[in-house]
Amino acid sequence: MKIVKLGIAALVAVAPVLSAVTLPAEAANPPRVQGGNCNKLKAQLGRANVWQTSFVGQRIGPFDQLESYHAAPCFRSQSDCKAWLYWAQTDWDRYQYFTPCKKGIR
């Protein structure tokens, strides 16, 4: 009986310390952004200031058929480009090929 009381007393003493321990937060998903028209962004920002990626991917559609997707959008910032690429890879989870985000239209 003493051992059980000591165990409970120890837990009660340690509980405030354990509750103060914070676990690292999970990183939030990036926002969904739309890819922009490369020619329009080039005219607005200049060729050297536009970020671009390209992506090819596939997924299984609602009727078990393979769907394919290809895009080469442009963006105002690297963070927007990476956010778009994150969601493209998430949404089109089968065969994938992509180029990393690079500054300057190719």
Short mmCIF file of N, CA and C in Angstrom, two decimals:
data_model
loop_
_atom_site.label_atom_id
_atom_site.label_comp_id
_atom_site.label_asym_id
_atom_site.label_seq_id
_atom_site.Cartn_x
_atom_site.Cartn_y
_atom_site.Cartn_z
N MET A 1 0.81 -1.20 0.00
CA MET A 1 0.00 0.00 0.00
C MET A 1 0.86 1.26 0.00
N LYS A 2 2.00 1.21 0.72
CA LYS A 2 2.89 2.37 0.73
C LYS A 2 3.46 2.65 -0.65
N ILE A 3 3.75 1.59 -1.39
CA ILE A 3 4.32 1.77 -2.73
C ILE A 3 3.32 2.46 -3.63
N VAL A 4 2.06 2.09 -3.57
CA VAL A 4 1.03 2.71 -4.38
C VAL A 4 0.88 4.18 -4.01
N LYS A 5 0.88 4.50 -2.72
CA LYS A 5 0.75 5.89 -2.27
C LYS A 5 1.95 6.71 -2.73
N LEU A 6 3.15 6.13 -2.66
CA LEU A 6 4.34 6.84 -3.11
C LEU A 6 4.28 7.08 -4.62
N GLY A 7 3.80 6.08 -5.37
CA GLY A 7 3.67 6.22 -6.81
C GLY A 7 2.70 7.32 -7.18
N ILE A 8 1.58 7.37 -6.51
CA ILE A 8 0.57 8.41 -6.76
C ILE A 8 1.12 9.77 -6.37
N ALA A 9 1.79 9.85 -5.24
CA ALA A 9 2.37 11.12 -4.79
C ALA A 9 3.41 11.61 -5.80
N ALA A 10 4.20 10.70 -6.33
CA ALA A 10 5.21 11.09 -7.32
C ALA A 10 4.56 11.61 -8.58
N LEU A 11 3.49 10.96 -9.04
CA LEU A 11 2.79 11.43 -10.24
C LEU A 11 2.17 12.80 -10.02
N VAL A 12 1.60 13.01 -8.85
CA VAL A 12 1.00 14.30 -8.54
C VAL A 12 2.07 15.39 -8.52
N ALA A 13 3.25 15.06 -8.00
CA ALA A 13 4.32 16.04 -7.93
C ALA A 13 4.89 16.37 -9.32
N VAL A 14 4.91 15.38 -10.21
CA VAL A 14 5.49 15.57 -11.54
C VAL A 14 4.49 16.15 -12.53
N ALA A 15 3.22 16.00 -12.31
CA ALA A 15 2.18 16.42 -13.26
C ALA A 15 2.32 17.88 -13.69
N PRO A 16 2.53 18.84 -12.77
CA PRO A 16 2.66 20.24 -13.24
C PRO A 16 3.85 20.44 -14.17
N VAL A 17 4.94 19.73 -13.93
CA VAL A 17 6.11 19.85 -14.79
C VAL A 17 5.81 19.28 -16.17
N LEU A 18 5.15 18.12 -16.23
CA LEU A 18 4.82 17.51 -17.51
C LEU A 18 3.84 18.35 -18.31
N SER A 19 2.91 19.00 -17.62
CA SER A 19 1.93 19.81 -18.35
C SER A 19 2.57 21.06 -18.94
N ALA A 20 3.71 21.49 -18.39
CA ALA A 20 4.39 22.67 -18.91
C ALA A 20 5.24 22.34 -20.13
N VAL A 21 5.52 21.08 -20.36
CA VAL A 21 6.32 20.67 -21.51
C VAL A 21 5.47 20.83 -22.77
N THR A 22 6.02 21.51 -23.73
CA THR A 22 5.27 21.69 -24.98
C THR A 22 5.93 20.86 -26.07
N LEU A 23 5.11 20.24 -26.84
CA LEU A 23 5.58 19.46 -27.97
C LEU A 23 5.68 20.38 -29.17
N PRO A 24 6.61 20.11 -30.08
CA PRO A 24 6.71 20.96 -31.26
C PRO A 24 5.43 20.87 -32.10
N ALA A 25 4.99 22.01 -32.58
CA ALA A 25 3.78 22.05 -33.40
C ALA A 25 4.08 21.47 -34.77
N GLU A 26 3.08 20.83 -35.35
CA GLU A 26 3.23 20.34 -36.71
C GLU A 26 3.19 21.53 -37.66
N ALA A 27 3.97 21.45 -38.69
CA ALA A 27 3.99 22.53 -39.68
C ALA A 27 2.65 22.54 -40.42
N ALA A 28 2.13 23.73 -40.61
CA ALA A 28 0.88 23.87 -41.34
C ALA A 28 1.11 23.67 -42.83
N ASN A 29 0.12 23.16 -43.50
CA ASN A 29 0.21 23.03 -44.96
C ASN A 29 0.28 24.42 -45.57
N PRO A 30 1.00 24.58 -46.67
CA PRO A 30 1.03 25.89 -47.32
C PRO A 30 -0.34 26.21 -47.93
N PRO A 31 -0.59 27.48 -48.16
CA PRO A 31 -1.88 27.84 -48.78
C PRO A 31 -1.93 27.35 -50.22
N ARG A 32 -3.13 27.13 -50.70
CA ARG A 32 -3.30 26.79 -52.12
C ARG A 32 -3.24 28.08 -52.92
N VAL A 33 -2.35 28.12 -53.87
CA VAL A 33 -2.21 29.31 -54.72
C VAL A 33 -2.43 28.90 -56.17
N GLN A 34 -2.87 29.84 -56.96
CA GLN A 34 -3.07 29.61 -58.39
C GLN A 34 -1.78 29.96 -59.13
N GLY A 35 -1.48 29.16 -60.12
CA GLY A 35 -0.36 29.49 -60.98
C GLY A 35 -0.75 30.64 -61.89
N GLY A 36 0.21 31.48 -62.19
CA GLY A 36 -0.07 32.64 -63.02
C GLY A 36 0.34 32.43 -64.46
N ASN A 37 -0.14 33.33 -65.31
CA ASN A 37 0.22 33.35 -66.72
C ASN A 37 1.64 33.90 -66.85
N CYS A 38 2.53 33.13 -67.42
CA CYS A 38 3.93 33.51 -67.51
C CYS A 38 4.15 34.80 -68.30
N ASN A 39 3.44 34.96 -69.41
CA ASN A 39 3.63 36.17 -70.23
C ASN A 39 3.17 37.41 -69.48
N LYS A 40 2.07 37.34 -68.77
CA LYS A 40 1.58 38.50 -68.01
C LYS A 40 2.54 38.85 -66.88
N LEU A 41 2.99 37.83 -66.15
CA LEU A 41 3.92 38.10 -65.05
C LEU A 41 5.26 38.63 -65.57
N LYS A 42 5.70 38.13 -66.71
CA LYS A 42 6.95 38.61 -67.31
C LYS A 42 6.82 40.09 -67.66
N ALA A 43 5.67 40.49 -68.20
CA ALA A 43 5.45 41.90 -68.55
C ALA A 43 5.39 42.78 -67.31
N GLN A 44 4.82 42.25 -66.21
CA GLN A 44 4.69 43.03 -64.98
C GLN A 44 5.98 43.11 -64.18
N LEU A 45 6.67 41.98 -64.05
CA LEU A 45 7.82 41.89 -63.15
C LEU A 45 9.17 41.83 -63.84
N GLY A 46 9.18 41.52 -65.11
CA GLY A 46 10.43 41.29 -65.82
C GLY A 46 10.79 39.81 -65.77
N ARG A 47 11.35 39.32 -66.85
CA ARG A 47 11.68 37.90 -67.00
C ARG A 47 12.50 37.37 -65.82
N ALA A 48 13.45 38.13 -65.33
CA ALA A 48 14.36 37.66 -64.28
C ALA A 48 13.70 37.56 -62.90
N ASN A 49 12.54 38.16 -62.72
CA ASN A 49 11.90 38.19 -61.41
C ASN A 49 10.72 37.23 -61.27
N VAL A 50 10.50 36.42 -62.25
CA VAL A 50 9.37 35.49 -62.24
C VAL A 50 9.87 34.10 -61.86
N TRP A 51 9.14 33.43 -60.97
CA TRP A 51 9.46 32.07 -60.55
C TRP A 51 8.63 31.09 -61.37
N GLN A 52 9.24 29.97 -61.76
CA GLN A 52 8.53 28.99 -62.57
C GLN A 52 8.90 27.57 -62.17
N THR A 53 7.95 26.67 -62.34
CA THR A 53 8.15 25.24 -62.17
C THR A 53 7.37 24.53 -63.26
N SER A 54 7.62 23.26 -63.42
CA SER A 54 6.76 22.45 -64.29
C SER A 54 6.48 21.15 -63.56
N PHE A 55 5.32 20.58 -63.84
CA PHE A 55 4.89 19.40 -63.12
C PHE A 55 4.09 18.48 -64.03
N VAL A 56 4.37 17.20 -63.93
CA VAL A 56 3.59 16.15 -64.59
C VAL A 56 3.24 15.15 -63.52
N GLY A 57 1.97 14.77 -63.43
CA GLY A 57 1.57 13.79 -62.43
C GLY A 57 0.32 13.04 -62.87
N GLN A 58 0.05 11.98 -62.16
CA GLN A 58 -1.15 11.18 -62.43
C GLN A 58 -1.82 10.82 -61.11
N ARG A 59 -3.09 10.46 -61.20
CA ARG A 59 -3.83 9.96 -60.05
C ARG A 59 -4.93 9.02 -60.55
N ILE A 60 -5.47 8.27 -59.64
CA ILE A 60 -6.60 7.39 -59.96
C ILE A 60 -7.87 8.21 -59.80
N GLY A 61 -8.67 8.29 -60.85
CA GLY A 61 -9.90 9.08 -60.84
C GLY A 61 -11.04 8.38 -60.14
N PRO A 62 -12.20 9.02 -60.11
CA PRO A 62 -13.35 8.48 -59.39
C PRO A 62 -13.89 7.16 -59.95
N PHE A 63 -13.58 6.84 -61.18
CA PHE A 63 -14.05 5.58 -61.78
C PHE A 63 -12.88 4.63 -62.03
N ASP A 64 -11.85 4.73 -61.19
CA ASP A 64 -10.65 3.89 -61.25
C ASP A 64 -9.87 4.01 -62.56
N GLN A 65 -10.00 5.13 -63.25
CA GLN A 65 -9.22 5.35 -64.45
C GLN A 65 -8.03 6.24 -64.08
N LEU A 66 -6.95 6.13 -64.82
CA LEU A 66 -5.76 6.94 -64.59
C LEU A 66 -5.95 8.30 -65.25
N GLU A 67 -5.81 9.37 -64.48
CA GLU A 67 -5.91 10.74 -64.99
C GLU A 67 -4.50 11.35 -64.99
N SER A 68 -4.22 12.18 -65.97
CA SER A 68 -2.91 12.82 -66.08
C SER A 68 -3.05 14.33 -66.04
N TYR A 69 -2.00 14.98 -65.60
CA TYR A 69 -2.00 16.44 -65.47
C TYR A 69 -0.61 16.96 -65.80
N HIS A 70 -0.54 18.08 -66.51
CA HIS A 70 0.72 18.73 -66.81
C HIS A 70 0.51 20.23 -66.74
N ALA A 71 1.44 20.93 -66.10
CA ALA A 71 1.37 22.39 -66.03
C ALA A 71 2.77 22.96 -65.85
N ALA A 72 2.95 24.19 -66.32
CA ALA A 72 4.21 24.91 -66.15
C ALA A 72 3.87 26.36 -65.79
N PRO A 73 3.30 26.59 -64.60
CA PRO A 73 2.86 27.93 -64.22
C PRO A 73 4.01 28.81 -63.72
N CYS A 74 3.71 30.09 -63.63
CA CYS A 74 4.66 31.08 -63.12
C CYS A 74 4.10 31.75 -61.87
N PHE A 75 4.99 32.35 -61.08
CA PHE A 75 4.60 32.92 -59.78
C PHE A 75 5.41 34.18 -59.49
N ARG A 76 4.86 34.98 -58.58
CA ARG A 76 5.53 36.20 -58.15
C ARG A 76 6.64 35.94 -57.14
N SER A 77 6.54 34.82 -56.41
CA SER A 77 7.52 34.55 -55.35
C SER A 77 7.87 33.07 -55.29
N GLN A 78 9.00 32.78 -54.69
CA GLN A 78 9.42 31.41 -54.51
C GLN A 78 8.46 30.67 -53.58
N SER A 79 7.98 31.34 -52.54
CA SER A 79 7.06 30.68 -51.60
C SER A 79 5.75 30.29 -52.28
N ASP A 80 5.23 31.12 -53.18
CA ASP A 80 4.02 30.76 -53.92
C ASP A 80 4.29 29.57 -54.84
N CYS A 81 5.45 29.58 -55.47
CA CYS A 81 5.81 28.49 -56.38
C CYS A 81 5.91 27.17 -55.61
N LYS A 82 6.58 27.20 -54.47
CA LYS A 82 6.72 25.98 -53.67
C LYS A 82 5.39 25.51 -53.11
N ALA A 83 4.52 26.44 -52.74
CA ALA A 83 3.19 26.07 -52.23
C ALA A 83 2.39 25.38 -53.33
N TRP A 84 2.42 25.93 -54.52
CA TRP A 84 1.69 25.32 -55.64
C TRP A 84 2.24 23.92 -55.92
N LEU A 85 3.55 23.78 -55.93
CA LEU A 85 4.18 22.49 -56.21
C LEU A 85 3.84 21.47 -55.12
N TYR A 86 3.77 21.91 -53.87
CA TYR A 86 3.38 21.02 -52.77
C TYR A 86 2.00 20.42 -53.04
N TRP A 87 1.04 21.28 -53.41
CA TRP A 87 -0.32 20.79 -53.63
C TRP A 87 -0.43 19.96 -54.91
N ALA A 88 0.35 20.30 -55.92
CA ALA A 88 0.33 19.48 -57.15
C ALA A 88 0.81 18.07 -56.82
N GLN A 89 1.88 17.97 -56.03
CA GLN A 89 2.40 16.65 -55.67
C GLN A 89 1.42 15.91 -54.76
N THR A 90 0.70 16.62 -53.94
CA THR A 90 -0.28 15.99 -53.04
C THR A 90 -1.50 15.52 -53.81
N ASP A 91 -2.00 16.34 -54.70
CA ASP A 91 -3.22 16.02 -55.44
C ASP A 91 -3.00 14.97 -56.54
N TRP A 92 -1.84 14.97 -57.13
CA TRP A 92 -1.52 14.05 -58.23
C TRP A 92 -0.42 13.12 -57.72
N ASP A 93 -0.81 12.13 -56.95
CA ASP A 93 0.12 11.34 -56.16
C ASP A 93 0.73 10.13 -56.86
N ARG A 94 0.42 9.91 -58.11
CA ARG A 94 1.03 8.81 -58.86
C ARG A 94 2.26 9.33 -59.61
N TYR A 95 2.65 8.63 -60.65
CA TYR A 95 3.85 9.01 -61.39
C TYR A 95 3.99 10.53 -61.41
N GLN A 96 5.14 11.00 -60.97
CA GLN A 96 5.37 12.45 -60.93
C GLN A 96 6.74 12.78 -61.51
N TYR A 97 6.77 13.89 -62.18
CA TYR A 97 8.02 14.47 -62.63
C TYR A 97 7.85 15.97 -62.50
N PHE A 98 8.83 16.64 -61.90
CA PHE A 98 8.72 18.09 -61.78
C PHE A 98 10.10 18.71 -61.81
N THR A 99 10.14 19.99 -62.15
CA THR A 99 11.37 20.76 -62.03
C THR A 99 11.22 21.65 -60.80
N PRO A 100 12.26 21.79 -60.02
CA PRO A 100 12.18 22.66 -58.85
C PRO A 100 11.89 24.10 -59.26
N CYS A 101 11.37 24.87 -58.34
CA CYS A 101 11.09 26.28 -58.60
C CYS A 101 12.39 27.01 -58.88
N LYS A 102 12.40 27.76 -60.00
CA LYS A 102 13.58 28.53 -60.37
C LYS A 102 13.16 29.94 -60.75
N LYS A 103 14.03 30.86 -60.41
CA LYS A 103 13.77 32.25 -60.75
C LYS A 103 14.23 32.52 -62.18
N GLY A 104 13.41 33.23 -62.91
CA GLY A 104 13.71 33.53 -64.31
C GLY A 104 12.99 32.56 -65.24
N ILE A 105 12.22 33.09 -66.15
CA ILE A 105 11.47 32.24 -67.08
C ILE A 105 12.44 31.60 -68.06
N ARG A 106 12.25 30.31 -68.27
CA ARG A 106 13.11 29.57 -69.20
C ARG A 106 12.63 29.75 -70.62
#
